[in-house]
XYZ file of C-alpha atoms in Angstrom:
445
model
C 26.702 -16.442 -39.539
C 29.983 -17.624 -38.221
C 32.379 -15.489 -36.292
C 34.993 -14.405 -38.754
C 36.156 -10.682 -37.815
C 38.399 -9.569 -35.271
C 39.190 -5.938 -33.527
C 41.125 -4.768 -36.588
C 38.213 -5.326 -38.989
C 35.787 -3.673 -36.387
C 37.632 -0.570 -36.103
C 38.359 -0.387 -39.850
C 34.524 -0.587 -40.140
C 34.192 2.367 -37.860
C 37.043 4.276 -39.560
C 36.480 3.017 -43.039
C 32.801 3.568 -43.351
C 32.982 7.232 -41.959
C 36.389 8.402 -43.456
C 36.559 8.050 -47.462
C 34.182 10.528 -49.177
C 32.783 13.187 -47.125
C 35.893 14.734 -45.776
C 36.723 15.735 -49.810
C 33.050 15.870 -50.820
C 31.643 18.206 -48.109
C 34.633 20.451 -47.700
C 33.380 23.033 -50.229
C 29.773 22.820 -49.126
C 30.782 23.745 -45.501
C 32.584 26.553 -46.825
C 29.886 27.736 -48.998
C 27.363 27.450 -46.131
C 29.623 29.434 -43.661
C 30.290 32.081 -46.651
C 34.050 31.230 -46.687
C 34.428 31.478 -42.927
C 37.213 28.723 -42.140
C 36.927 28.962 -38.219
C 33.230 28.585 -38.480
C 33.545 25.601 -40.739
C 36.189 24.037 -38.300
C 33.845 24.539 -35.453
C 30.989 22.666 -37.617
C 33.513 19.753 -37.938
C 34.189 19.885 -34.088
C 30.891 19.900 -33.031
C 29.612 16.977 -35.130
C 32.510 15.029 -34.174
C 31.735 15.494 -30.494
C 27.991 14.438 -30.897
C 29.731 11.063 -32.764
C 32.070 10.611 -29.763
C 29.191 10.802 -27.419
C 26.757 8.751 -29.120
C 29.323 6.106 -30.008
C 30.277 5.918 -26.253
C 26.672 5.129 -25.260
C 26.217 2.370 -28.150
C 29.753 1.223 -26.896
C 27.930 0.618 -23.341
C 24.901 -0.971 -25.003
C 27.372 -3.150 -27.246
C 29.059 -4.608 -23.972
C 25.485 -5.517 -22.462
C 23.662 -6.798 -25.565
C 24.516 -9.251 -28.323
C 22.222 -10.852 -30.805
C 22.170 -10.374 -34.595
C 22.553 -6.612 -35.831
C 23.844 -4.190 -33.488
C 21.354 -1.122 -33.604
C 18.377 -3.248 -34.061
C 19.484 -5.576 -31.021
C 19.733 -2.331 -28.963
C 16.283 -1.089 -30.238
C 14.727 -4.407 -29.039
C 16.627 -4.456 -25.658
C 15.766 -0.800 -24.705
C 12.321 0.066 -26.108
C 10.890 -3.172 -27.389
C 10.604 -5.810 -30.245
C 7.956 -3.472 -32.312
C 10.271 -0.544 -32.176
C 13.221 -2.549 -33.328
C 11.088 -3.717 -36.321
C 10.762 -0.117 -37.524
C 14.361 0.753 -36.628
C 15.492 -2.169 -38.806
C 12.810 -1.235 -41.671
C 14.189 2.146 -41.798
C 17.805 1.154 -41.956
C 17.225 -1.701 -44.644
C 14.942 0.283 -46.943
C 15.810 3.911 -46.604
C 18.957 4.988 -44.483
C 21.399 2.559 -45.657
C 20.587 1.929 -49.175
C 20.610 5.953 -49.487
C 24.237 6.122 -48.071
C 25.236 3.330 -50.372
C 23.930 4.753 -53.672
C 25.350 8.329 -52.821
C 28.871 6.825 -51.950
C 28.536 4.908 -55.463
C 27.943 8.194 -57.344
C 30.683 9.907 -55.260
C 33.176 7.088 -55.940
C 32.412 7.296 -59.756
C 32.520 11.207 -59.485
C 36.187 11.190 -58.194
C 37.131 8.632 -60.694
C 35.710 10.895 -63.440
C 37.631 13.770 -61.918
C 40.791 11.717 -62.288
C 40.381 10.836 -65.906
C 38.818 14.390 -66.723
C 35.601 13.191 -67.490
C 32.038 15.076 -66.970
C 30.703 14.068 -63.552
C 27.058 14.793 -64.678
C 26.789 12.669 -67.965
C 25.820 9.092 -68.534
C 29.383 7.831 -68.128
C 29.725 8.823 -64.516
C 26.249 7.150 -63.699
C 27.218 4.124 -65.622
C 30.452 3.828 -63.614
C 28.422 4.350 -60.336
C 26.157 1.458 -61.261
C 29.162 -1.064 -62.077
C 30.582 -0.037 -58.841
C 27.631 -0.662 -56.763
C 26.777 -4.106 -58.463
C 30.702 -5.162 -58.170
C 30.557 -4.261 -54.384
C 27.437 -6.355 -53.898
C 28.919 -9.193 -55.725
C 32.060 -9.039 -53.669
C 30.241 -8.860 -50.170
C 27.555 -11.537 -51.210
C 29.944 -14.288 -52.724
C 33.055 -13.578 -50.669
C 32.448 -11.838 -47.145
C 35.798 -12.665 -45.958
C 37.435 -10.806 -48.856
C 35.280 -8.161 -48.322
C 36.399 -7.826 -44.901
C 40.009 -7.819 -46.081
C 39.382 -5.095 -48.676
C 37.939 -2.907 -45.842
C 41.066 -3.215 -43.686
C 43.335 -2.567 -46.587
C 41.365 0.471 -47.913
C 41.408 1.921 -44.438
C 44.958 1.855 -44.234
C 45.541 3.288 -47.731
C 43.027 6.115 -47.208
C 44.769 7.325 -44.130
C 47.716 8.103 -46.395
C 46.487 11.105 -48.343
C 44.582 12.453 -45.156
C 47.728 12.264 -42.955
C 50.094 13.780 -45.664
C 47.611 16.661 -46.347
C 47.456 17.294 -42.441
C 50.911 17.711 -42.054
C 52.419 18.885 -45.165
C 49.486 21.199 -46.001
C 49.625 22.905 -42.540
C 53.557 23.196 -43.036
C 53.270 24.692 -46.513
C 50.475 27.101 -45.545
C 52.375 28.387 -42.513
C 55.353 29.086 -44.631
C 53.476 30.883 -47.615
C 50.980 32.753 -45.204
C 47.933 31.240 -46.828
C 46.844 29.620 -43.598
C 46.781 32.657 -41.749
C 44.994 34.614 -44.965
C 42.167 31.761 -44.799
C 41.829 32.089 -40.956
C 41.442 35.682 -41.166
C 38.475 35.490 -43.626
C 35.458 35.923 -41.341
C 31.991 36.146 -42.371
C 29.995 38.106 -39.809
C 26.677 37.411 -41.532
C 27.156 33.560 -41.146
C 28.062 33.830 -37.724
C 25.443 36.409 -36.564
C 22.418 34.640 -38.137
C 23.584 30.853 -37.235
C 22.236 29.554 -40.454
C 25.835 29.031 -42.015
C 26.627 26.957 -38.834
C 23.655 24.889 -39.017
C 23.576 24.095 -42.729
C 27.287 23.065 -42.663
C 26.625 20.950 -39.617
C 24.061 19.164 -41.404
C 26.512 18.808 -44.401
C 29.204 17.596 -42.085
C 26.714 15.000 -40.504
C 27.275 13.028 -43.858
C 31.124 13.154 -43.363
C 30.961 11.631 -40.135
C 28.007 9.098 -40.441
C 28.002 5.479 -40.877
C 29.891 4.602 -37.699
C 26.715 3.031 -36.242
C 26.516 0.503 -39.015
C 29.612 -1.146 -37.854
C 27.371 -2.730 -35.056
C 25.731 -4.508 -37.807
C 28.297 -7.149 -38.017
C 28.467 -7.804 -34.073
C 27.231 -11.365 -34.377
C 30.344 -12.193 -36.813
C 32.660 -10.445 -34.113
C 34.958 -12.782 -32.173
C 34.247 -11.636 -28.439
C 31.739 -9.214 -29.835
C 30.995 -7.625 -26.160
C 34.607 -6.614 -25.756
C 35.493 -6.084 -29.422
C 32.722 -3.795 -30.571
C 32.583 -1.346 -27.660
C 36.582 -0.794 -28.182
C 36.194 -0.470 -31.864
C 33.455 2.168 -31.497
C 35.462 4.347 -28.988
C 38.820 4.086 -30.662
C 37.394 4.323 -34.191
C 35.381 7.547 -33.300
C 38.502 9.390 -31.812
C 40.783 8.439 -34.806
C 38.053 9.867 -37.313
C 37.295 13.240 -35.492
C 41.075 13.746 -35.266
C 41.899 12.969 -38.635
C 38.901 15.056 -39.896
C 40.104 18.321 -38.062
C 43.821 17.938 -38.667
C 43.031 17.232 -42.493
C 40.618 20.381 -42.904
C 43.264 22.576 -41.253
C 45.894 21.196 -43.537
C 43.664 21.884 -46.348
C 43.689 25.755 -45.715
C 47.487 25.786 -46.420
C 47.155 24.390 -49.989
C 44.138 26.468 -51.406
C 42.398 29.653 -50.597
C 38.873 29.431 -49.165
C 37.549 31.135 -52.376
C 39.258 28.424 -54.666
C 37.815 25.547 -52.395
C 34.266 26.904 -52.966
C 34.590 27.559 -56.472
C 36.299 24.364 -57.683
C 33.774 21.997 -56.471
C 34.882 18.178 -57.216
C 38.384 19.493 -58.452
C 39.319 21.307 -55.184
C 40.988 18.168 -53.478
C 42.844 17.305 -56.550
C 44.175 20.975 -56.856
C 44.993 20.774 -53.233
C 47.179 17.777 -53.571
C 48.787 18.886 -56.768
C 49.818 22.132 -55.290
C 51.561 20.668 -52.290
C 53.140 17.576 -53.710
C 53.610 18.640 -57.495
C 51.332 17.633 -60.606
C 52.421 13.766 -60.784
C 52.535 13.098 -57.178
C 49.239 14.922 -56.497
C 47.560 12.853 -59.110
C 48.874 9.489 -57.225
C 47.506 10.771 -54.150
C 44.338 11.539 -55.619
C 44.144 7.904 -56.889
C 44.370 7.015 -53.059
C 41.174 9.156 -52.589
C 39.341 7.071 -55.222
C 40.398 4.022 -53.344
C 39.236 5.699 -50.035
C 35.892 6.184 -51.462
C 35.593 2.528 -52.931
C 36.530 1.606 -49.241
C 33.628 3.430 -47.725
C 31.319 2.079 -50.380
C 32.522 -1.529 -49.202
C 32.032 -0.767 -45.716
C 28.412 0.693 -46.210
C 27.626 -2.179 -48.736
C 28.682 -4.811 -46.219
C 26.131 -3.475 -43.676
C 23.442 -3.105 -46.289
C 23.745 -6.388 -47.404
C 22.510 -7.651 -43.904
C 19.540 -5.454 -43.697
C 16.711 -7.602 -44.613
C 18.515 -10.428 -42.856
C 18.393 -8.543 -39.425
C 14.587 -8.494 -39.883
C 14.044 -12.181 -41.063
C 16.063 -13.666 -38.236
C 13.628 -12.038 -36.054
C 10.514 -13.538 -38.042
C 10.024 -9.834 -38.839
C 9.488 -7.924 -42.313
C 8.554 -9.468 -45.574
C 9.038 -13.114 -46.480
C 11.537 -13.843 -43.569
C 11.783 -17.754 -44.423
C 13.359 -16.247 -47.654
C 15.705 -13.417 -46.272
C 17.034 -15.354 -43.237
C 18.456 -18.123 -45.533
C 22.406 -18.364 -45.208
C 24.245 -19.823 -48.355
C 26.215 -22.920 -46.957
C 29.068 -22.124 -49.198
C 29.592 -18.400 -48.859
C 28.175 -18.287 -45.210
C 26.233 -15.170 -46.292
C 22.714 -14.180 -46.537
C 22.534 -13.977 -50.297
C 18.945 -13.041 -50.587
C 19.327 -10.150 -48.422
C 22.209 -8.855 -50.284
C 20.221 -9.191 -53.599
C 17.243 -6.773 -51.950
C 20.141 -4.431 -50.802
C 21.504 -4.121 -54.393
C 17.734 -3.385 -55.842
C 17.224 -0.760 -53.284
C 20.535 0.902 -53.393
C 19.991 1.020 -57.351
C 16.751 2.828 -56.823
C 17.974 5.310 -54.311
C 21.036 6.065 -56.798
C 18.503 6.834 -59.675
C 16.787 9.125 -57.119
C 20.079 10.815 -55.910
C 20.717 11.588 -59.571
C 17.586 12.968 -60.194
C 17.129 14.937 -57.339
C 20.637 16.247 -56.916
C 22.830 16.027 -60.165
C 20.524 15.849 -63.427
C 17.355 17.355 -61.794
C 15.513 18.481 -59.971
C 13.263 15.712 -61.429
C 10.921 15.390 -58.227
C 10.009 19.047 -57.660
C 9.669 19.913 -54.037
C 10.396 16.283 -52.890
C 14.012 16.652 -54.566
C 16.011 16.675 -51.285
C 19.692 15.415 -50.599
C 19.160 11.693 -49.598
C 22.972 11.583 -48.361
C 22.014 13.931 -45.560
C 18.485 14.105 -44.446
C 17.824 10.498 -43.347
C 20.833 10.676 -41.214
C 18.696 13.503 -39.170
C 15.971 10.948 -38.793
C 18.256 8.407 -37.379
C 19.342 10.701 -34.787
C 15.538 11.303 -33.934
C 15.109 7.535 -33.718
C 17.944 7.156 -30.995
C 15.817 9.344 -28.480
C 13.730 6.821 -27.266
C 16.384 4.252 -27.050
C 18.549 6.754 -24.764
C 15.592 7.346 -22.553
C 14.818 3.706 -22.058
C 18.488 2.849 -21.556
C 18.822 5.365 -18.603
C 15.777 3.916 -17.022
C 16.357 0.166 -17.415
C 20.308 0.332 -16.691
C 19.841 0.403 -12.928
C 23.321 -1.431 -12.598
C 25.412 1.102 -14.097
C 26.963 3.795 -12.460
C 25.639 7.383 -12.647
C 28.089 8.368 -15.519
C 27.382 5.855 -17.816
C 23.527 5.742 -17.092
C 22.729 9.221 -16.823
C 25.415 11.505 -17.794
C 26.429 10.312 -21.300
C 23.030 9.404 -22.489
C 21.713 12.883 -21.499
C 24.564 14.497 -23.552
C 23.623 12.039 -26.336
C 19.911 13.335 -26.114
C 21.143 16.750 -26.199
C 23.148 15.982 -29.421
C 20.161 14.251 -31.144
C 18.130 17.393 -30.362
C 20.827 19.641 -31.834
C 21.027 17.519 -35.055
C 17.249 17.652 -35.711
C 17.423 21.425 -34.878
C 20.234 21.877 -37.159
C 18.260 20.071 -39.974
C 15.314 22.483 -39.766
C 17.380 25.436 -39.526
C 19.665 24.543 -42.196
C 17.039 23.009 -45.016
C 13.778 24.789 -43.953
C 10.714 23.519 -45.665
C 12.868 20.538 -47.418
C 12.818 18.910 -44.604
C 9.133 18.655 -44.331
C 8.909 17.124 -47.821
C 11.464 14.383 -46.866
C 9.322 13.635 -43.956
C 6.560 12.718 -46.113
C 8.829 10.634 -48.151
C 9.940 9.107 -44.519
C 6.254 8.484 -43.290
C 5.493 6.628 -46.705
C 8.393 4.419 -46.059
C 7.639 3.793 -42.680
C 3.668 3.315 -43.751
C 4.776 0.549 -46.010
C 6.631 -1.150 -43.129
C 3.628 -0.924 -41.144
C 1.203 -2.264 -43.795
C 3.592 -5.255 -44.433
C 3.835 -5.953 -40.640
C -0.157 -5.709 -40.237
C -0.639 -8.036 -43.255
C 1.928 -10.659 -42.123
C 0.119 -10.585 -38.429
């Protein structure tokens, strides 16, 4: 595929994929996990933000050395080997990215329904989620350049409400004393057991996740070995700073009790209190656009999932999925599979987390637990990178990858500490998906 994207699009991929829904969607869940402890919640945002910066720095170093077709899969192949790269690509194409896309489709529909005052658990919300899923795949499959411009535009738009709340919310909170009151609300139980911090860390991981998917367009970036590393590092710092400032500003608009109790309406309530009824509604419209921008960025990556395998002659029917349309210059067959998988995971997400549980003990949060698996899959890559990169200085070769390994270990521990036995049921599903990938690979050979 052609070199059609530059540095602004790459940065907007990082910022636009990460920022958009989790910061609004997970704020109340973090407080519920910490029992209303605002400082502990901010600590969770800071910990995962630091993990994102460390890991993105290591991958930025890899991006400056390796360039092929699809970022993360390229790095897995260069560090660990071709077989491991296949399983990483299979996991990304079948489980990880479609799960995030499906969750974002529902979240976008959810905030759209909140804006209109509709029920977020009924058929209307699911119908809107399905429509958003289909339309965004059509946009990315038939007009990839337009999808890139849409990503840049929505990234700029989504920063408006976050910046407004960070500045104005903090100012209002300091004047009316609400911020001091919220920060004084401490929960010794959540601190002493550590469970609140672990559970909130896993929840925050969703809000920070997706940045690695920006590497999926490295073959379509102009001067990728310089552009992508810059985008990863700059984008990561923008995300972390924005999140923490927004979360602090939120404490000046609503109390922790209201934030925990109001659920999906909490963000709308906060903006209306700071900016008034009409202005708050306008800002909430920008939040809906923000969610759609994140959905677009994830879909942009998801559409390339099977293509990343096929160009290596891996996966099912590689001759079919590596085809690039001569008019759109896009892998349309790969995008079609992406739509089908995302639709299946959307049904699962609804049944497991909204309308169910339909699947008994196998009803897990598909927007969070696959993220933890990915951190586990980073580990061999970081170890091999330290072993092979003999030409790098000690800081880049040992210090940062070692910190990244510690970050990955912490995320895996946080998942078990926060979710307990649910993680084991998720791992059964994960093993089944990877087993299917192994059978297809064996059958092909």
